[in-house]
Short mmCIF file of C-alpha atoms and ligand atoms in Angstrom, two decimals:
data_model
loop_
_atom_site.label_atom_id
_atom_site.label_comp_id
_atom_site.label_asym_id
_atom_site.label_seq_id
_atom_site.Cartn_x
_atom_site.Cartn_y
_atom_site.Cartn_z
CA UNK S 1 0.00 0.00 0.00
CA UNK S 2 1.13 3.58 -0.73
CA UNK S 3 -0.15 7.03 0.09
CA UNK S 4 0.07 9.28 -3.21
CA UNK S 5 0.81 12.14 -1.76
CA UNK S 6 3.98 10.96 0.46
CA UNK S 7 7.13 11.47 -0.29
CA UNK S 8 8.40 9.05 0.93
CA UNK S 9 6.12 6.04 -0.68
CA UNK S 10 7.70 8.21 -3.63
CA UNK S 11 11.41 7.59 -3.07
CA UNK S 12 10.53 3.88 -2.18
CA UNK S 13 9.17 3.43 -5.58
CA UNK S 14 12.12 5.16 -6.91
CA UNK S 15 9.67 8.34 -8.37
CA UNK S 16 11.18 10.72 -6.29
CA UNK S 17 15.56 10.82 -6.43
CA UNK S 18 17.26 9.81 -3.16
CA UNK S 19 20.60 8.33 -2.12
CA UNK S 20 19.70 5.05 -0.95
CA UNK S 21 22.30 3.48 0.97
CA UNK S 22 20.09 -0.10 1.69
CA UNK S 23 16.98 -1.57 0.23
CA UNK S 24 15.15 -4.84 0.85
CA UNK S 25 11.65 -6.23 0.34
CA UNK S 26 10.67 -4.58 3.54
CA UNK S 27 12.44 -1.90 4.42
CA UNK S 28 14.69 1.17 2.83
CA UNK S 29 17.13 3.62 4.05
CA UNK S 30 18.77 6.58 2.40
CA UNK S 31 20.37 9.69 3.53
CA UNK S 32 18.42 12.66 4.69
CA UNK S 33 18.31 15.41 2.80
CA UNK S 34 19.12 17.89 5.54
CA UNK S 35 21.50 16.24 7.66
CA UNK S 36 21.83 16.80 11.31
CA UNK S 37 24.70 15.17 11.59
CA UNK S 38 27.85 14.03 9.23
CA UNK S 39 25.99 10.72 8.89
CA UNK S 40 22.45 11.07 9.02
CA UNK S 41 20.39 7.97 7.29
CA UNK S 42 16.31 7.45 7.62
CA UNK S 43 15.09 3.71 7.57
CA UNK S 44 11.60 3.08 6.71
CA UNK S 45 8.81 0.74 5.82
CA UNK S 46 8.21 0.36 2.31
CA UNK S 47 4.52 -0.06 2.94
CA UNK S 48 3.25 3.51 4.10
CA UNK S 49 2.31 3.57 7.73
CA UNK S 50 1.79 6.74 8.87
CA UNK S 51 3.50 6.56 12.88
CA UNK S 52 4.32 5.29 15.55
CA UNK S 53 0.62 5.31 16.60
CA UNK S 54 -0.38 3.33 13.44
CA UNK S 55 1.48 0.54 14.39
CA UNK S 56 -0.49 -2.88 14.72
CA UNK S 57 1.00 -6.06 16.43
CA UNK S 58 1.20 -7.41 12.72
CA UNK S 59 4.35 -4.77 12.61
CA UNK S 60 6.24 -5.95 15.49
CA UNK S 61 8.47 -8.33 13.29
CA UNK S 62 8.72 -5.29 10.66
CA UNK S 63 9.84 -2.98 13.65
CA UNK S 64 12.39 -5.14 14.70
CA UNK S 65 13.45 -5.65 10.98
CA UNK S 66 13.92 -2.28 10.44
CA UNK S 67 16.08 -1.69 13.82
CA UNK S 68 18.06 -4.66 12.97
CA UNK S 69 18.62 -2.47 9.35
CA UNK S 70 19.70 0.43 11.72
CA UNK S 71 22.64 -1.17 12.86
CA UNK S 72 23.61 -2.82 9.20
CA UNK S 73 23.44 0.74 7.58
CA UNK S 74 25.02 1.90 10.89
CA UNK S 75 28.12 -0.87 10.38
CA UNK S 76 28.54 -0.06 7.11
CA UNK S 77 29.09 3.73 7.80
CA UNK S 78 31.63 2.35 10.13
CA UNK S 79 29.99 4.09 13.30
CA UNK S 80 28.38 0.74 14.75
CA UNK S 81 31.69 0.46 16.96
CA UNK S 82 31.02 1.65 21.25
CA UNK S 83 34.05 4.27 20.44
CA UNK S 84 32.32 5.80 18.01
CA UNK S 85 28.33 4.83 18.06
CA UNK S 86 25.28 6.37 16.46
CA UNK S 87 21.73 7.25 17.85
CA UNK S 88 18.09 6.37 16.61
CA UNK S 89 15.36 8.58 17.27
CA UNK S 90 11.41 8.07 16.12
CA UNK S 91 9.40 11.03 16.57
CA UNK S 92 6.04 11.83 17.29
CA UNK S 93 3.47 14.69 17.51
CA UNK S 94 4.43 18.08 17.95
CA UNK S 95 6.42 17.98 21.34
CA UNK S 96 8.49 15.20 19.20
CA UNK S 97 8.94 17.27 16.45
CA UNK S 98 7.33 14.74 13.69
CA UNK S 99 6.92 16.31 10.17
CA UNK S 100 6.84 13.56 7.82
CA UNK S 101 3.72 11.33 8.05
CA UNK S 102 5.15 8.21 6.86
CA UNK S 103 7.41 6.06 9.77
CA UNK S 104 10.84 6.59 9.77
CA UNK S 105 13.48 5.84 11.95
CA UNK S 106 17.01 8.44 12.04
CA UNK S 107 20.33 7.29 12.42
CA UNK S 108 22.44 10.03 13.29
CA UNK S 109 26.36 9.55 13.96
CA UNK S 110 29.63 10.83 13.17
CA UNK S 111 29.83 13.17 15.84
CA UNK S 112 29.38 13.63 19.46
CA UNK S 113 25.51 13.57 20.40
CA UNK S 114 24.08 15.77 23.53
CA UNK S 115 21.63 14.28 26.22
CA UNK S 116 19.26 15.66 26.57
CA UNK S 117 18.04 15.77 23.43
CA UNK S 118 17.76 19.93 23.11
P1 5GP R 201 10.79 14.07 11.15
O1 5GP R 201 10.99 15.44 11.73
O2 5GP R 201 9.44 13.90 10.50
O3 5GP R 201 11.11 12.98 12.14
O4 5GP R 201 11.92 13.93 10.06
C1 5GP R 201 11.69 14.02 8.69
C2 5GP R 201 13.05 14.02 8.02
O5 5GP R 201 12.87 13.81 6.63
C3 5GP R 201 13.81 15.35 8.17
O6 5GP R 201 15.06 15.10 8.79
C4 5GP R 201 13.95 15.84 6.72
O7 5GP R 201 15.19 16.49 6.49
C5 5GP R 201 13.80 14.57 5.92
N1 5GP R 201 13.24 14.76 4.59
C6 5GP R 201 12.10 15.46 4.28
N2 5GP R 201 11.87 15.41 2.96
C7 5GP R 201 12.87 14.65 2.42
C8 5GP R 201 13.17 14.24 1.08
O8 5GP R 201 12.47 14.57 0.12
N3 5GP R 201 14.28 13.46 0.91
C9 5GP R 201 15.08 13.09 1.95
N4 5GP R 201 16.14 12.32 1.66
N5 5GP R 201 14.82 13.45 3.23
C10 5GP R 201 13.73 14.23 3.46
ZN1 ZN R 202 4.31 6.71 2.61
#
């Protein structure tokens, strides 16, 4: 299933130009285009689900696909080591600072990360 107005069913189908850095039957990731950090990499679903919130316990082996995927696009960035390390983040709502309706995890690395989170 895809939405036809997201962009990001659109650079899973390849109709929208991204730099994909992993792709399987279930899940994609490619580099955002506004990076927050040197590496900064989005993993999704390539079925459109919307959030977090949208989430059914069908997903669960999906969700842990796609953190397992984390960590493989994280290795091959060479940034899954503890010295150097990486952080995912999944927002939500407002507060979370969610802006694109279609589920996507970040992996951010390559540099030092704060906690909190500002
Ligand atoms: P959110 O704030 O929804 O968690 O994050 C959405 C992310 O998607 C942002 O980091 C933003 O830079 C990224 N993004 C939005 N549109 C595009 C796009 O067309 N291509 C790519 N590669 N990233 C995008
Ligand atoms: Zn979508």
């Amino acid at each position: 299933m895809t939405d036809q107005d997201c962009i990001f069913c659109k650079i899973v189908a390849g109709e929208v130009p991204s730099d994909i850095v992993y792709k399987d039957e279930h899940v994609t990731a490619f580099r955002d285009i506004n990076p927050q950090a040197p590496i900064h990499i989005l993993v999704v679903p390539n079925r459109h689900i919307a959030t977090t919130a949208d989430l059914t316990a069908e997903d669960e082996g999906l969700m842990g696909h796609l953190v397992r995927v984390a960590h493989l696009v994280a290795e091959q960035e060479q940034i899954a080591t503890s010295d150097r390390g990486y952080r995912l983040v999944l927002n939500y709502g407002k507060d979370g600072g969610l802006l694109v309706y279609h589920l996507h995890m970040h992996v951010l690395g390559g540099r030092r990360m704060g906690w909190p989170p500002g």
